[in-house]
Coordinates of C-alpha atoms in Angstrom, one line a residue:
M1 CA 20.9 -20.6 -13.4
T2 CA 23.4 -17.9 -14.1
P3 CA 22.3 -14.5 -12.6
L4 CA 22.2 -11.5 -14.8
L5 CA 24.9 -9.9 -12.6
P6 CA 27.8 -11.6 -10.7
R7 CA 27.3 -11.4 -6.9
A8 CA 30.5 -9.4 -6.5
L9 CA 29.0 -6.5 -8.5
Y10 CA 26.1 -6.1 -6.1
P11 CA 27.8 -3.7 -3.6
P12 CA 29.1 -1.3 -6.3
L13 CA 25.8 -1.5 -8.1
L14 CA 23.9 -0.4 -5.0
L15 CA 26.4 2.4 -4.3
R16 CA 26.2 3.7 -7.9
L17 CA 22.4 3.5 -7.7
A18 CA 22.3 5.6 -4.5
I19 CA 24.7 8.2 -6.0
R20 CA 22.7 8.7 -9.1
L21 CA 19.2 9.0 -7.5
K22 CA 19.3 12.8 -7.5
Q23 CA 20.5 12.9 -11.1
A24 CA 17.7 10.6 -12.2
T25 CA 15.0 12.8 -10.7
K26 CA 15.9 15.6 -13.2
T27 CA 15.8 13.2 -16.1
V28 CA 12.5 11.5 -15.2
N29 CA 10.5 14.7 -15.6
R30 CA 11.2 14.8 -19.3
S31 CA 8.6 12.0 -19.7
T32 CA 5.8 14.2 -18.3
R33 CA 4.6 15.4 -21.7
F34 CA 4.3 11.8 -23.0
L35 CA 2.4 10.7 -19.9
N36 CA -0.1 13.5 -20.3
R37 CA -0.9 12.3 -23.7
L38 CA -1.3 8.8 -22.4
S39 CA -3.8 10.0 -19.8
L40 CA -6.7 10.3 -22.2
P41 CA -10.2 11.6 -21.5
K42 CA -12.6 8.8 -20.6
H43 CA -14.4 8.6 -23.9
R44 CA -11.2 8.5 -25.8
C45 CA -9.9 5.8 -23.4
V46 CA -13.0 3.7 -24.1
N47 CA -12.5 4.2 -27.8
F48 CA -8.9 3.1 -27.6
M49 CA -9.8 0.0 -25.6
A50 CA -12.5 -0.9 -28.1
T51 CA -10.2 -0.5 -31.0
A52 CA -7.5 -2.6 -29.4
A53 CA -10.0 -5.3 -28.6
M54 CA -11.2 -5.4 -32.3
A55 CA -7.6 -5.6 -33.4
L56 CA -7.0 -8.6 -31.2
L57 CA -10.1 -10.3 -32.4
A58 CA -9.2 -9.6 -36.0
A59 CA -5.9 -11.4 -35.4
G60 CA -7.8 -14.6 -35.1
V61 CA -10.9 -15.5 -33.0
N62 CA -9.6 -18.9 -32.1
A63 CA -6.3 -17.5 -30.9
V64 CA -7.9 -15.0 -28.5
D65 CA -8.6 -16.1 -24.9
L66 CA -11.2 -14.3 -22.8
S67 CA -11.2 -14.5 -19.0
V68 CA -13.5 -12.8 -16.5
T69 CA -12.6 -12.9 -12.8
G70 CA -13.7 -10.8 -9.8
Q71 CA -14.7 -10.6 -6.2
V72 CA -17.8 -9.5 -4.3
R73 CA -17.2 -8.5 -0.6
L74 CA -19.5 -7.3 2.2
R75 CA -18.3 -6.0 5.5
Y76 CA -19.9 -4.6 8.6
E77 CA -17.9 -2.5 11.0
N78 CA -18.5 -0.9 14.4
L79 CA -16.2 1.5 16.3
D80 CA -17.3 2.1 19.9
Q81 CA -15.7 5.3 21.5
Q82 CA -14.2 7.4 18.7
F83 CA -10.5 8.2 19.3
R84 CA -10.2 11.0 16.8
A85 CA -10.1 14.6 18.1
S86 CA -13.1 15.6 16.0
G87 CA -15.3 12.5 16.8
Q88 CA -17.5 11.5 19.6
G89 CA -19.5 8.3 20.5
S90 CA -19.5 5.4 18.1
D91 CA -19.4 4.9 14.3
Q92 CA -20.6 2.1 12.1
A93 CA -20.7 1.2 8.4
L94 CA -21.9 -1.5 6.0
L95 CA -19.5 -1.5 3.1
A96 CA -19.7 -3.4 -0.2
R97 CA -17.1 -3.8 -2.9
T98 CA -17.4 -5.5 -6.3
L99 CA -14.4 -6.0 -8.6
V100 CA -14.7 -7.4 -12.2
L101 CA -11.6 -8.0 -14.3
A102 CA -11.9 -8.9 -18.0
E103 CA -8.8 -9.9 -20.0
L104 CA -8.4 -10.6 -23.7
T105 CA -5.2 -12.4 -24.5
Q106 CA -3.8 -13.1 -27.9
N107 CA -0.3 -14.6 -28.0
R108 CA 1.9 -12.1 -26.2
W109 CA -0.7 -9.3 -26.0
T110 CA -3.2 -8.8 -23.2
L111 CA -5.9 -6.2 -23.1
A112 CA -7.5 -5.7 -19.7
G113 CA -10.2 -3.7 -18.0
E114 CA -11.4 -3.8 -14.4
L115 CA -14.4 -2.2 -12.9
I116 CA -14.8 -1.3 -9.2
D117 CA -18.0 -0.5 -7.3
A118 CA -17.3 0.5 -3.7
R119 CA -20.1 1.9 -1.6
E120 CA -21.9 2.1 1.7
L121 CA -25.2 0.2 2.0
L122 CA -28.5 0.8 3.8
S123 CA -27.4 4.1 5.3
V124 CA -25.9 2.3 8.2
A125 CA -23.3 5.0 8.6
D126 CA -24.5 8.2 10.3
E127 CA -23.4 11.7 9.5
D128 CA -20.6 11.6 12.0
T129 CA -19.0 8.4 10.6
T130 CA -15.6 9.0 8.9
L131 CA -16.2 8.0 5.3
G132 CA -14.3 9.3 2.2
T133 CA -12.6 8.1 -0.9
S134 CA -10.8 5.5 1.1
S135 CA -14.2 3.7 1.5
I136 CA -16.4 5.0 -1.3
N137 CA -15.8 4.9 -5.1
P138 CA -19.1 4.0 -6.9
L139 CA -18.8 2.3 -10.3
D140 CA -15.6 3.4 -11.9
I141 CA -12.7 2.2 -14.0
Q142 CA -10.1 0.6 -11.8
Q143 CA -7.8 -0.6 -14.5
T144 CA -7.6 -0.4 -18.3
Y145 CA -4.3 -1.3 -19.9
L146 CA -2.5 -3.0 -22.8
R147 CA 0.3 -5.3 -21.9
Y148 CA 3.0 -7.0 -24.0
Q149 CA 4.9 -10.0 -22.5
M150 CA 8.0 -11.5 -24.1
P151 CA 9.1 -14.9 -22.7
S152 CA 12.8 -15.7 -22.2
A153 CA 14.7 -18.7 -23.5
N154 CA 16.8 -18.7 -20.3
C155 CA 14.2 -20.1 -17.9
S156 CA 10.5 -20.9 -17.8
A157 CA 9.9 -18.3 -15.2
C158 CA 11.7 -15.5 -17.0
Y159 CA 10.1 -12.8 -19.1
S160 CA 10.0 -9.1 -20.0
R161 CA 6.6 -7.3 -19.7
L162 CA 5.5 -3.8 -20.6
T163 CA 2.2 -2.4 -19.4
A164 CA 0.7 0.9 -20.6
G165 CA -2.5 2.5 -19.3
R166 CA -4.2 2.5 -15.9
Y167 CA -3.1 -0.2 -13.5
T168 CA -2.7 -1.2 -9.9
L169 CA 0.7 -1.9 -8.4
D170 CA 2.4 -3.9 -5.7
I171 CA 6.1 -3.1 -5.0
G172 CA 8.3 -5.1 -2.6
S173 CA 6.8 -5.3 0.9
R174 CA 3.8 -3.2 -0.1
R175 CA 4.6 -0.7 2.7
F176 CA 5.1 2.1 0.2
V177 CA 3.2 1.1 -3.0
A178 CA 0.3 -1.4 -2.8
R179 CA -2.9 -2.6 -4.3
N180 CA -5.0 -2.4 -1.1
R181 CA -6.6 -5.6 0.3
Y182 CA -8.6 -4.6 3.4
R183 CA -9.4 -1.0 2.4
N184 CA -12.6 -0.7 0.4
T185 CA -11.0 1.3 -2.4
L186 CA -7.7 0.7 -4.3
N187 CA -4.8 2.9 -5.3
N188 CA -4.2 3.0 -9.1
F189 CA -2.0 4.8 -11.5
T190 CA -1.8 5.8 -15.2
G191 CA 1.5 5.4 -17.0
L192 CA 4.1 2.8 -18.0
H193 CA 5.3 -0.2 -16.0
W194 CA 8.1 -2.4 -17.2
Q195 CA 9.1 -5.7 -15.5
H196 CA 12.0 -8.0 -16.3
Q197 CA 12.4 -11.4 -14.6
S198 CA 16.0 -12.3 -15.5
T199 CA 16.3 -15.4 -13.4
A200 CA 13.9 -17.2 -11.0
D201 CA 15.1 -14.9 -8.2
Q202 CA 16.2 -11.7 -9.9
Q203 CA 13.8 -9.1 -11.0
W204 CA 13.8 -5.5 -12.2
Q205 CA 10.9 -3.0 -12.4
V206 CA 10.7 0.5 -13.7
F207 CA 7.5 2.6 -13.7
Y208 CA 6.5 6.2 -14.4
S209 CA 2.9 7.3 -13.7
Q210 CA 0.4 9.8 -12.6
P211 CA -1.7 8.8 -9.5
V212 CA -5.5 8.5 -10.1
T213 CA -7.7 10.7 -7.9
R214 CA -10.8 8.8 -6.6
R215 CA -14.0 10.8 -6.6
F216 CA -17.7 10.6 -5.8
D217 CA -20.5 13.1 -6.3
G218 CA -22.2 14.7 -3.2
D219 CA -21.9 13.1 0.2
A220 CA -20.2 9.7 0.6
T221 CA -23.4 8.0 1.7
D222 CA -25.1 9.2 -1.5
N223 CA -23.1 6.6 -3.5
S224 CA -23.3 8.9 -6.5
P225 CA -20.6 8.1 -9.2
K226 CA -18.1 10.7 -10.4
L227 CA -15.4 9.5 -12.8
D228 CA -12.0 9.3 -11.3
K229 CA -9.3 11.3 -13.1
E230 CA -5.5 11.3 -13.3
N231 CA -3.7 14.0 -11.3
H232 CA -1.7 15.6 -14.1
S233 CA 0.2 17.8 -11.7
T234 CA 1.7 14.8 -9.9
Q235 CA 4.3 12.3 -11.1
F236 CA 5.1 9.1 -9.3
Y237 CA 8.0 6.9 -10.5
G238 CA 10.5 4.3 -9.4
L239 CA 13.2 1.7 -10.0
Y240 CA 13.1 -1.7 -8.3
F241 CA 15.7 -4.5 -8.0
A242 CA 15.4 -7.9 -6.2
D243 CA 17.6 -10.9 -6.0
A244 CA 18.5 -13.9 -3.8
L245 CA 21.9 -13.4 -2.3
T246 CA 22.0 -17.0 -1.0
V247 CA 19.6 -19.9 -1.0
N248 CA 18.1 -18.6 2.2
T249 CA 18.6 -14.8 1.9
K250 CA 16.7 -12.4 -0.3
T251 CA 17.1 -8.6 -0.8
E252 CA 15.3 -5.8 -2.5
L253 CA 16.5 -2.3 -3.3
Y254 CA 14.3 0.3 -4.7
W255 CA 13.9 4.1 -5.2
L256 CA 10.6 5.9 -5.4
G257 CA 10.1 9.5 -6.5
L258 CA 7.1 11.7 -6.0
G259 CA 6.8 15.2 -7.6
E260 CA 3.9 17.5 -7.1
Q261 CA 3.3 20.9 -8.8
R262 CA 0.9 23.1 -7.0
N263 CA -0.4 26.6 -7.5
G264 CA -0.3 29.4 -4.9
N265 CA 0.3 28.3 -1.3
D266 CA -1.1 24.7 -1.7
S267 CA 1.0 22.0 0.0
A268 CA 3.3 20.1 -2.4
R269 CA 5.8 17.3 -2.0
N270 CA 8.9 16.7 -4.1
I271 CA 10.6 13.8 -2.3
Q272 CA 12.7 10.8 -3.0
T273 CA 12.6 7.5 -1.0
L274 CA 15.3 4.9 -0.9
V275 CA 14.2 1.5 0.4
N276 CA 16.2 -1.7 1.3
W277 CA 14.6 -4.9 2.4
W278 CA 16.3 -8.1 3.6
Q279 CA 14.9 -11.5 4.6
T280 CA 16.5 -14.7 5.7
Q281 CA 14.7 -18.0 6.1
Q282 CA 16.4 -20.6 8.3
K283 CA 15.2 -24.0 9.4
S284 CA 13.3 -22.9 12.5
W285 CA 13.2 -19.1 12.2
R286 CA 12.8 -16.3 9.8
G287 CA 14.1 -12.7 10.1
Q288 CA 13.3 -9.5 8.2
I289 CA 14.5 -6.0 8.2
E290 CA 13.5 -3.0 6.0
W291 CA 14.7 0.5 6.2
A292 CA 13.9 3.6 4.2
Y293 CA 15.3 7.2 4.0
Q294 CA 13.5 10.1 2.5
W295 CA 14.8 13.4 1.3
G296 CA 13.7 16.3 -0.9
E297 CA 11.5 19.4 -0.4
V298 CA 8.0 20.0 1.0
R299 CA 6.0 23.2 0.7
E300 CA 3.6 24.0 3.5
G301 CA 1.8 27.3 2.7
T302 CA 4.6 29.8 2.0
N303 CA 7.3 27.8 3.7
N304 CA 9.7 25.5 1.8
L305 CA 11.0 22.8 4.1
D306 CA 13.8 20.3 3.6
K307 CA 12.6 16.7 3.8
K308 CA 14.7 14.4 6.0
A309 CA 12.9 11.4 7.3
A310 CA 13.5 7.7 8.1
F311 CA 11.7 4.4 8.7
L312 CA 12.7 1.0 10.1
H313 CA 10.8 -2.3 10.4
T314 CA 12.3 -5.4 11.9
E315 CA 10.8 -8.8 12.7
I316 CA 11.8 -12.3 13.7
E317 CA 9.6 -15.3 13.7
W318 CA 10.1 -18.6 15.5
Q319 CA 8.1 -21.0 13.4
E320 CA 7.5 -23.6 16.2
F321 CA 7.7 -21.6 19.4
I322 CA 5.3 -23.7 21.5
A323 CA 3.5 -26.8 20.3
G324 CA 4.0 -25.9 16.7
I325 CA 2.5 -22.3 17.2
P326 CA 4.7 -19.6 15.6
L327 CA 5.6 -16.5 17.5
T328 CA 6.6 -13.2 15.8
L329 CA 8.3 -10.2 17.4
F330 CA 8.4 -6.9 15.5
F331 CA 9.4 -3.3 15.9
D332 CA 8.5 -0.2 13.8
Y333 CA 10.0 3.2 13.8
A334 CA 8.8 6.1 11.6
S335 CA 10.3 9.6 12.2
G336 CA 8.2 12.6 13.2
D337 CA 9.0 16.3 12.9
K338 CA 11.5 17.2 15.5
N339 CA 10.8 20.9 15.5
R340 CA 7.8 22.5 13.8
S341 CA 9.5 25.9 13.9
D342 CA 12.6 25.0 11.9
N343 CA 13.1 24.6 8.1
E344 CA 13.0 20.8 8.1
D345 CA 10.2 18.3 7.8
N346 CA 11.1 15.0 9.5
S347 CA 7.7 13.3 9.3
F348 CA 8.0 10.1 7.3
D349 CA 5.6 9.8 4.3
T350 CA 4.3 6.3 3.5
L351 CA 3.4 7.3 0.0
F352 CA 0.9 4.8 -1.5
G353 CA 1.6 1.9 0.9
A354 CA -0.8 -0.4 2.8
R355 CA -0.8 -0.6 6.6
R356 CA -3.3 -3.2 7.6
F357 CA -0.8 -6.0 7.9
D358 CA 1.4 -4.0 10.3
F359 CA -1.0 -1.8 12.3
G360 CA -4.4 -3.5 12.1
P361 CA -7.6 -2.7 10.3
T362 CA -8.1 0.6 8.5
S363 CA -11.4 1.8 7.1
I364 CA -13.4 3.7 9.8
Y365 CA -10.8 2.5 12.4
G366 CA -7.1 2.8 11.4
P367 CA -5.6 4.7 14.4
F368 CA -2.0 4.5 13.3
A369 CA -0.1 5.2 10.1
R370 CA 3.5 4.8 9.1
T371 CA 4.6 8.2 10.5
N372 CA 5.7 9.6 13.8
L373 CA 5.6 6.4 15.8
I374 CA 7.6 3.9 17.8
S375 CA 5.8 0.6 18.0
P376 CA 7.0 -2.8 19.4
G377 CA 4.7 -5.8 19.2
A378 CA 4.2 -9.5 19.2
S379 CA 1.9 -11.9 17.3
I380 CA 1.0 -15.6 17.4
E381 CA -1.0 -17.7 14.9
L382 CA -3.0 -20.8 15.3
N383 CA -4.4 -23.0 12.5
N384 CA -7.1 -25.5 13.3
P385 CA -10.1 -27.0 11.5
F386 CA -12.1 -23.9 12.4
G387 CA -9.8 -21.6 10.5
Q388 CA -6.8 -19.4 11.1
W389 CA -6.5 -17.4 14.3
Q390 CA -4.1 -14.5 14.9
F391 CA -3.6 -12.6 18.2
T392 CA -1.5 -9.4 18.1
W393 CA -0.3 -7.0 20.7
R394 CA 1.2 -3.6 19.9
Y395 CA 2.4 -0.6 21.9
F396 CA 2.3 2.8 20.3
R397 CA 4.1 6.0 21.2
L398 CA 5.0 9.1 19.3
A399 CA 8.5 9.4 17.9
S400 CA 8.3 13.1 18.3
N401 CA 6.2 15.1 20.8
D402 CA 6.4 18.2 18.5
E403 CA 4.1 16.6 15.9
P404 CA 0.5 15.6 16.3
W405 CA -0.8 12.0 16.4
S406 CA -1.6 12.1 12.7
S407 CA -4.5 9.7 12.4
A408 CA -6.4 11.2 15.3
G409 CA -5.5 14.9 15.0
I410 CA -4.5 15.1 18.7
D411 CA -1.6 17.5 19.3
P412 CA 0.6 16.9 22.4
Q413 CA 1.6 20.6 22.4
T414 CA -2.0 21.8 22.9
T415 CA -3.2 18.9 25.1
S416 CA -2.6 19.6 28.8
G417 CA -0.6 16.9 30.5
A418 CA 0.0 15.0 27.3
A419 CA 2.9 12.6 26.9
S420 CA 4.3 10.5 24.0
N421 CA 2.6 7.3 25.1
V422 CA -0.5 6.9 22.9
A423 CA -2.1 3.5 23.4
Q424 CA -1.8 -0.3 23.4
Q425 CA -3.7 -2.3 20.8
L426 CA -4.9 -5.9 21.2
E427 CA -6.2 -7.6 18.0
L428 CA -7.9 -10.9 17.5
R429 CA -8.6 -12.0 13.9
W430 CA -10.3 -15.1 12.5
R431 CA -10.3 -16.2 8.9
T432 CA -11.4 -19.3 7.0
N433 CA -11.9 -20.3 3.4
S434 CA -14.3 -22.8 1.7
Q435 CA -12.7 -25.9 0.3
D436 CA -12.9 -24.6 -3.3
D437 CA -11.4 -21.2 -2.1
H438 CA -14.4 -19.3 -3.7
W439 CA -15.7 -18.1 -0.3
Q440 CA -13.8 -16.5 2.5
W441 CA -15.1 -15.5 5.9
E442 CA -13.3 -13.1 8.3
A443 CA -14.0 -11.4 11.6
G444 CA -11.9 -9.3 14.0
L445 CA -11.9 -7.5 17.3
N446 CA -9.5 -4.6 18.2
Y447 CA -9.2 -3.1 21.6
L448 CA -7.4 0.2 21.9
K449 CA -6.3 0.8 25.5
A450 CA -5.8 4.5 26.1
E451 CA -2.5 5.7 27.5
Q452 CA -1.4 9.2 28.6
L453 CA -2.0 11.1 25.3
M454 CA -5.5 9.7 24.7
Q455 CA -6.4 10.2 28.4
A456 CA -5.1 13.8 28.3
A457 CA -7.4 14.4 25.3
D458 CA -10.4 12.9 27.2
K459 CA -10.5 9.9 25.0
N460 CA -11.6 6.5 26.4
N461 CA -10.6 3.0 25.5
A462 CA -12.0 2.2 22.0
T463 CA -13.3 -1.1 20.6
Y464 CA -13.6 -2.0 16.9
V465 CA -15.3 -5.1 15.5
Y466 CA -15.9 -6.2 12.0
G467 CA -17.2 -9.2 10.1
Q468 CA -16.9 -9.8 6.3
V469 CA -17.7 -12.3 3.7
A470 CA -16.1 -12.4 0.2
Y471 CA -16.9 -14.5 -2.9
Q472 CA -14.2 -14.9 -5.5
F473 CA -15.1 -16.0 -9.1

């Protein structure tokens, strides 16, 4: 198939895109007024969805397809020896999540609504267990959108698609924008999202949105619903391009912008992120590299700081290392603040990305995020009749000693005898599906071996175990 752009134009295209990023940030704010109109109050949103559904039905009952899909998941977690500065002893939780997605499709139009119910059961979690909106979101609207898709005559896989409303989003590697998998609650956004698949390999995406703030009433363990709402003072937008450079090599280039308007001395971020991802697939091995650079301005209290931060992920997999067992080696770097007294913020911001697939389970565990870290590691996978087994080792140290360990709140500058070495993590994960793929069972064990920083903060080795079952319908 003929690509939309000749290969020779890729380098100048990427250069021009990088040059115009700053100019684009000024233009994109002009859409804020329209987006605020799109973010309707809940009762008006329901009326809009009902009216759109009636219109689709009126177009012809026989031409309208209704599909209902979803998932019910139950997970028990236990963390022995809390590693966070503010925690002691052990934590546990029994978390349930239900997702139900209904879609009405008529020709090129799709009207969709998805409900989420994410809660803690049986008061298993005590008052010291770390639970918040990342775990609890009782009975709320996860998605509600209208979508128009126009097929292309060029190829069967080609299309143009426009989505308007509240939606979830996966972009690229999912390290910076993701619909969460392991976490009990999901990121979502309200706005516009356009996708264009020009060839089987080449894709464009553009989106402009307001992030949705998850809420509950009272304490997390009360499981009392409180309707989520759009954050009208925050805009999140981006431009994405992907293509296959050769039969075996793919690349992605995208730009993400986040703008926050805050009153008084509240913290605010106005930052841009440029991301480039490459992957090559050879006969016996696979390689991947992803880098990102952030710039802009961050306000902390009365101080305005220049944002300058970077991220790097590399990995290589030998698909048949020993007896058909694949081995993967990887390395992650995310910058930390070099000097908390200067006028710069060098701490990398992972935005709305997922981290479970890189750094292990999150939820009440989640010791590491994609900021202020240096982390090499290795992983092997084994598939047998009993399921899929994965064993992963990672070493973690701080990229900068002048910034705290973000997930734990432990500051090397105030911890006597502290060093940059944080911990080693050993992870064992088992997963299997039923033959019809409706059921999935999963269990995991994580052992966090304390190094100098944890030891200096009087933190012992920590152990996290979980078991979950999910039913897909």
